[in-house]
């Protein structure tokens, strides 16, 4: 083994860890927005410098060798701690009293989380809280890699939580909504036929979509007619108001529209469910004093969300 030195750059470690996490050079290249040969060259350079093979082929994917497992654990720790220190130093340079980066998903980050963070800001105006919105899987990845301090998300079915701590916050109601002027609004609830109604939904393979499908399967509805797939709750609400179809939405996302009479809940108990929201962080995460205050504040202020 030739040793750890300047040839093992931070960029090489990031590329290597991304290949491992995605199990593919191609997917890593897409994620990092660099050419596939560049990704391969970085991994091969690390192997040449260390004197050990780090990855091997496993079908169409990449798997780690024993040496690769050890290097991956070390590299992950280096990347995580480096990013944390960078954020702390950036805060000192700008005169902040502390900073925290929170990863979250679209609905949670757009509706449920901001009021909590605004209340926290009023108590700690000299600190900086940054919210990064992606999707639950992206938020979990960011938490693992240290690009955020913790995540506030719903968890996908079968979510890999190895090495993570999950703290329950609140339950958001997933409710079925329609336009008050739509034909479904005037039907008796017992007469609503899921097989006949057009649905506005999220794209496939998103946790929200999986929740909807699991709810319907539990009620014996194996098939439904999705007429449009939209990736943002505001776009979904617009489509519902235009009577394109009905849609499952989080209560926190539609409270205002329901109060104004722009949307109506189709309040069939079998077509609603409570979705738990969690605060997720690495088991070995070392929070700063400011971050600890933020976590404790969110835990203390988290309350159930329900439809008016």
mmCIF file with all atom_site columns, C-alpha atoms in Angstrom, residues 40-155:
data_model
loop_
_atom_site.group_PDB
_atom_site.id
_atom_site.type_symbol
_atom_site.label_atom_id
_atom_site.label_alt_id
_atom_site.label_comp_id
_atom_site.label_asym_id
_atom_site.label_entity_id
_atom_site.label_seq_id
_atom_site.pdbx_PDB_ins_code
_atom_site.Cartn_x
_atom_site.Cartn_y
_atom_site.Cartn_z
_atom_site.occupancy
_atom_site.B_iso_or_equiv
_atom_site.pdbx_formal_charge
_atom_site.auth_seq_id
_atom_site.auth_comp_id
_atom_site.auth_asym_id
_atom_site.auth_atom_id
_atom_site.pdbx_PDB_model_num
ATOM 1   C CA . UNK A 1 40  ? -13.640 5.695  -13.892 1.00 0.00 ? 40  UNK A CA 1
ATOM 2   C CA . UNK A 1 41  ? -10.281 7.472  -13.977 1.00 0.00 ? 41  UNK A CA 1
ATOM 3   C CA . UNK A 1 42  ? -10.753 8.831  -10.450 1.00 0.00 ? 42  UNK A CA 1
ATOM 4   C CA . UNK A 1 43  ? -11.550 5.373  -9.054  1.00 0.00 ? 43  UNK A CA 1
ATOM 5   C CA . UNK A 1 44  ? -8.679  3.740  -10.917 1.00 0.00 ? 44  UNK A CA 1
ATOM 6   C CA . UNK A 1 45  ? -6.324  6.474  -9.698  1.00 0.00 ? 45  UNK A CA 1
ATOM 7   C CA . UNK A 1 46  ? -7.303  5.758  -6.101  1.00 0.00 ? 46  UNK A CA 1
ATOM 8   C CA . UNK A 1 47  ? -6.759  2.035  -6.603  1.00 0.00 ? 47  UNK A CA 1
ATOM 9   C CA . UNK A 1 48  ? -3.333  2.638  -8.156  1.00 0.00 ? 48  UNK A CA 1
ATOM 10  C CA . UNK A 1 49  ? -2.291  4.950  -5.347  1.00 0.00 ? 49  UNK A CA 1
ATOM 11  C CA . UNK A 1 50  ? -3.472  2.624  -2.567  1.00 0.00 ? 50  UNK A CA 1
ATOM 12  C CA . UNK A 1 51  ? -2.316  -0.577 -4.237  1.00 0.00 ? 51  UNK A CA 1
ATOM 13  C CA . UNK A 1 52  ? -5.657  -2.371 -3.766  1.00 0.00 ? 52  UNK A CA 1
ATOM 14  C CA . UNK A 1 53  ? -8.721  -3.001 -5.898  1.00 0.00 ? 53  UNK A CA 1
ATOM 15  C CA . UNK A 1 54  ? -11.612 -1.082 -4.341  1.00 0.00 ? 54  UNK A CA 1
ATOM 16  C CA . UNK A 1 55  ? -14.548 -2.106 -6.537  1.00 0.00 ? 55  UNK A CA 1
ATOM 17  C CA . UNK A 1 56  ? -15.603 -5.096 -8.569  1.00 0.00 ? 56  UNK A CA 1
ATOM 18  C CA . UNK A 1 57  ? -18.380 -5.935 -10.980 1.00 0.00 ? 57  UNK A CA 1
ATOM 19  C CA . UNK A 1 58  ? -21.567 -7.473 -9.553  1.00 0.00 ? 58  UNK A CA 1
ATOM 20  C CA . UNK A 1 59  ? -23.889 -8.075 -12.488 1.00 0.00 ? 59  UNK A CA 1
ATOM 21  C CA . UNK A 1 60  ? -24.651 -4.662 -13.925 1.00 0.00 ? 60  UNK A CA 1
ATOM 22  C CA . UNK A 1 61  ? -23.689 -2.879 -10.723 1.00 0.00 ? 61  UNK A CA 1
ATOM 23  C CA . UNK A 1 62  ? -20.553 -2.065 -8.767  1.00 0.00 ? 62  UNK A CA 1
ATOM 24  C CA . UNK A 1 63  ? -19.739 -3.809 -5.470  1.00 0.00 ? 63  UNK A CA 1
ATOM 25  C CA . UNK A 1 64  ? -16.981 -3.126 -2.949  1.00 0.00 ? 64  UNK A CA 1
ATOM 26  C CA . UNK A 1 65  ? -14.003 -5.326 -2.227  1.00 0.00 ? 65  UNK A CA 1
ATOM 27  C CA . UNK A 1 66  ? -12.928 -5.779 1.400   1.00 0.00 ? 66  UNK A CA 1
ATOM 28  C CA . UNK A 1 67  ? -10.390 -2.969 0.959   1.00 0.00 ? 67  UNK A CA 1
ATOM 29  C CA . UNK A 1 68  ? -13.064 -0.876 -0.717  1.00 0.00 ? 68  UNK A CA 1
ATOM 30  C CA . UNK A 1 69  ? -15.378 -1.296 2.295   1.00 0.00 ? 69  UNK A CA 1
ATOM 31  C CA . UNK A 1 70  ? -12.723 0.097  4.609   1.00 0.00 ? 70  UNK A CA 1
ATOM 32  C CA . UNK A 1 71  ? -11.823 2.971  2.319   1.00 0.00 ? 71  UNK A CA 1
ATOM 33  C CA . UNK A 1 72  ? -15.499 3.817  1.822   1.00 0.00 ? 72  UNK A CA 1
ATOM 34  C CA . UNK A 1 73  ? -16.108 4.088  5.589   1.00 0.00 ? 73  UNK A CA 1
ATOM 35  C CA . UNK A 1 74  ? -13.038 6.293  5.960   1.00 0.00 ? 74  UNK A CA 1
ATOM 36  C CA . UNK A 1 75  ? -13.867 8.450  2.917   1.00 0.00 ? 75  UNK A CA 1
ATOM 37  C CA . UNK A 1 76  ? -17.458 8.976  4.075   1.00 0.00 ? 76  UNK A CA 1
ATOM 38  C CA . UNK A 1 77  ? -16.232 10.173 7.441   1.00 0.00 ? 77  UNK A CA 1
ATOM 39  C CA . UNK A 1 78  ? -13.732 12.554 5.833   1.00 0.00 ? 78  UNK A CA 1
ATOM 40  C CA . UNK A 1 79  ? -16.339 14.032 3.484   1.00 0.00 ? 79  UNK A CA 1
ATOM 41  C CA . UNK A 1 80  ? -18.966 14.407 6.202   1.00 0.00 ? 80  UNK A CA 1
ATOM 42  C CA . UNK A 1 81  ? -16.666 16.087 8.701   1.00 0.00 ? 81  UNK A CA 1
ATOM 43  C CA . UNK A 1 82  ? -15.127 18.336 6.037   1.00 0.00 ? 82  UNK A CA 1
ATOM 44  C CA . UNK A 1 83  ? -18.509 19.628 4.914   1.00 0.00 ? 83  UNK A CA 1
ATOM 45  C CA . UNK A 1 84  ? -19.577 20.268 8.480   1.00 0.00 ? 84  UNK A CA 1
ATOM 46  C CA . UNK A 1 85  ? -16.410 22.245 9.222   1.00 0.00 ? 85  UNK A CA 1
ATOM 47  C CA . UNK A 1 86  ? -16.788 24.213 5.968   1.00 0.00 ? 86  UNK A CA 1
ATOM 48  C CA . UNK A 1 87  ? -20.298 25.263 6.971   1.00 0.00 ? 87  UNK A CA 1
ATOM 49  C CA . UNK A 1 88  ? -19.156 26.249 10.467  1.00 0.00 ? 88  UNK A CA 1
ATOM 50  C CA . UNK A 1 89  ? -16.270 28.335 9.115   1.00 0.00 ? 89  UNK A CA 1
ATOM 51  C CA . UNK A 1 90  ? -18.530 29.995 6.544   1.00 0.00 ? 90  UNK A CA 1
ATOM 52  C CA . UNK A 1 91  ? -20.824 30.973 9.383   1.00 0.00 ? 91  UNK A CA 1
ATOM 53  C CA . UNK A 1 92  ? -17.951 32.494 11.368  1.00 0.00 ? 92  UNK A CA 1
ATOM 54  C CA . UNK A 1 93  ? -16.758 34.455 8.329   1.00 0.00 ? 93  UNK A CA 1
ATOM 55  C CA . UNK A 1 94  ? -20.195 35.979 7.732   1.00 0.00 ? 94  UNK A CA 1
ATOM 56  C CA . UNK A 1 95  ? -20.690 36.817 11.405  1.00 0.00 ? 95  UNK A CA 1
ATOM 57  C CA . UNK A 1 96  ? -23.450 34.280 12.037  1.00 0.00 ? 96  UNK A CA 1
ATOM 58  C CA . UNK A 1 97  ? -24.050 32.939 15.517  1.00 0.00 ? 97  UNK A CA 1
ATOM 59  C CA . UNK A 1 98  ? -24.649 29.498 14.033  1.00 0.00 ? 98  UNK A CA 1
ATOM 60  C CA . UNK A 1 99  ? -25.993 27.749 10.962  1.00 0.00 ? 99  UNK A CA 1
ATOM 61  C CA . UNK A 1 100 ? -27.900 24.632 10.015  1.00 0.00 ? 100 UNK A CA 1
ATOM 62  C CA . UNK A 1 101 ? -28.795 22.987 6.722   1.00 0.00 ? 101 UNK A CA 1
ATOM 63  C CA . UNK A 1 102 ? -32.082 21.080 6.653   1.00 0.00 ? 102 UNK A CA 1
ATOM 64  C CA . UNK A 1 103 ? -33.019 18.718 3.815   1.00 0.00 ? 103 UNK A CA 1
ATOM 65  C CA . UNK A 1 104 ? -36.683 18.084 3.154   1.00 0.00 ? 104 UNK A CA 1
ATOM 66  C CA . UNK A 1 105 ? -39.216 17.066 0.534   1.00 0.00 ? 105 UNK A CA 1
ATOM 67  C CA . UNK A 1 106 ? -41.496 19.265 -1.564  1.00 0.00 ? 106 UNK A CA 1
ATOM 68  C CA . UNK A 1 107 ? -44.736 19.258 0.445   1.00 0.00 ? 107 UNK A CA 1
ATOM 69  C CA . UNK A 1 108 ? -43.124 19.224 3.888   1.00 0.00 ? 108 UNK A CA 1
ATOM 70  C CA . UNK A 1 109 ? -40.644 21.931 2.915   1.00 0.00 ? 109 UNK A CA 1
ATOM 71  C CA . UNK A 1 110 ? -43.256 24.126 1.255   1.00 0.00 ? 110 UNK A CA 1
ATOM 72  C CA . UNK A 1 111 ? -46.043 24.047 3.832   1.00 0.00 ? 111 UNK A CA 1
ATOM 73  C CA . UNK A 1 112 ? -45.444 22.315 7.186   1.00 0.00 ? 112 UNK A CA 1
ATOM 74  C CA . UNK A 1 113 ? -41.825 23.217 7.939   1.00 0.00 ? 113 UNK A CA 1
ATOM 75  C CA . UNK A 1 114 ? -41.564 26.971 7.101   1.00 0.00 ? 114 UNK A CA 1
ATOM 76  C CA . UNK A 1 115 ? -43.835 28.209 9.956   1.00 0.00 ? 115 UNK A CA 1
ATOM 77  C CA . UNK A 1 116 ? -41.655 26.344 12.474  1.00 0.00 ? 116 UNK A CA 1
ATOM 78  C CA . UNK A 1 117 ? -38.455 27.776 11.014  1.00 0.00 ? 117 UNK A CA 1
ATOM 79  C CA . UNK A 1 118 ? -39.851 31.318 10.976  1.00 0.00 ? 118 UNK A CA 1
ATOM 80  C CA . UNK A 1 119 ? -40.754 31.034 14.658  1.00 0.00 ? 119 UNK A CA 1
ATOM 81  C CA . UNK A 1 120 ? -37.251 29.742 15.385  1.00 0.00 ? 120 UNK A CA 1
ATOM 82  C CA . UNK A 1 121 ? -35.711 32.618 13.413  1.00 0.00 ? 121 UNK A CA 1
ATOM 83  C CA . UNK A 1 122 ? -37.561 35.158 15.562  1.00 0.00 ? 122 UNK A CA 1
ATOM 84  C CA . UNK A 1 123 ? -35.905 33.632 18.622  1.00 0.00 ? 123 UNK A CA 1
ATOM 85  C CA . UNK A 1 124 ? -32.453 33.302 16.974  1.00 0.00 ? 124 UNK A CA 1
ATOM 86  C CA . UNK A 1 125 ? -32.218 36.117 14.395  1.00 0.00 ? 125 UNK A CA 1
ATOM 87  C CA . UNK A 1 126 ? -28.406 35.993 14.177  1.00 0.00 ? 126 UNK A CA 1
ATOM 88  C CA . UNK A 1 127 ? -28.253 32.366 13.006  1.00 0.00 ? 127 UNK A CA 1
ATOM 89  C CA . UNK A 1 128 ? -28.795 31.050 9.493   1.00 0.00 ? 128 UNK A CA 1
ATOM 90  C CA . UNK A 1 129 ? -31.058 28.124 8.576   1.00 0.00 ? 129 UNK A CA 1
ATOM 91  C CA . UNK A 1 130 ? -30.864 26.844 4.994   1.00 0.00 ? 130 UNK A CA 1
ATOM 92  C CA . UNK A 1 131 ? -33.580 24.558 3.637   1.00 0.00 ? 131 UNK A CA 1
ATOM 93  C CA . UNK A 1 132 ? -32.769 22.328 0.670   1.00 0.00 ? 132 UNK A CA 1
ATOM 94  C CA . UNK A 1 133 ? -35.845 20.831 -1.005  1.00 0.00 ? 133 UNK A CA 1
ATOM 95  C CA . UNK A 1 134 ? -35.577 17.679 -3.104  1.00 0.00 ? 134 UNK A CA 1
ATOM 96  C CA . UNK A 1 135 ? -37.361 14.395 -2.386  1.00 0.00 ? 135 UNK A CA 1
ATOM 97  C CA . UNK A 1 136 ? -37.245 11.959 0.555   1.00 0.00 ? 136 UNK A CA 1
ATOM 98  C CA . UNK A 1 137 ? -34.506 9.802  -0.992  1.00 0.00 ? 137 UNK A CA 1
ATOM 99  C CA . UNK A 1 138 ? -32.424 12.835 -1.886  1.00 0.00 ? 138 UNK A CA 1
ATOM 100 C CA . UNK A 1 139 ? -32.859 14.173 1.653   1.00 0.00 ? 139 UNK A CA 1
ATOM 101 C CA . UNK A 1 140 ? -31.713 10.855 3.145   1.00 0.00 ? 140 UNK A CA 1
ATOM 102 C CA . UNK A 1 141 ? -28.687 10.808 0.819   1.00 0.00 ? 141 UNK A CA 1
ATOM 103 C CA . UNK A 1 142 ? -27.793 14.362 1.837   1.00 0.00 ? 142 UNK A CA 1
ATOM 104 C CA . UNK A 1 143 ? -28.078 13.410 5.502   1.00 0.00 ? 143 UNK A CA 1
ATOM 105 C CA . UNK A 1 144 ? -25.767 10.437 5.051   1.00 0.00 ? 144 UNK A CA 1
ATOM 106 C CA . UNK A 1 145 ? -23.193 12.405 3.079   1.00 0.00 ? 145 UNK A CA 1
ATOM 107 C CA . UNK A 1 146 ? -23.158 15.361 5.464   1.00 0.00 ? 146 UNK A CA 1
ATOM 108 C CA . UNK A 1 147 ? -24.354 17.952 2.935   1.00 0.00 ? 147 UNK A CA 1
ATOM 109 C CA . UNK A 1 148 ? -27.160 18.659 5.415   1.00 0.00 ? 148 UNK A CA 1
ATOM 110 C CA . UNK A 1 149 ? -27.304 18.447 9.200   1.00 0.00 ? 149 UNK A CA 1
ATOM 111 C CA . UNK A 1 150 ? -30.634 16.629 9.349   1.00 0.00 ? 150 UNK A CA 1
ATOM 112 C CA . UNK A 1 151 ? -33.750 15.993 7.300   1.00 0.00 ? 151 UNK A CA 1
ATOM 113 C CA . UNK A 1 152 ? -37.473 16.470 7.929   1.00 0.00 ? 152 UNK A CA 1
ATOM 114 C CA . UNK A 1 153 ? -39.299 14.034 5.661   1.00 0.00 ? 153 UNK A CA 1
ATOM 115 C CA . UNK A 1 154 ? -41.818 11.284 5.182   1.00 0.00 ? 154 UNK A CA 1
ATOM 116 C CA . UNK A 1 155 ? -40.141 7.924  4.773   1.00 0.00 ? 155 UNK A CA 1
#
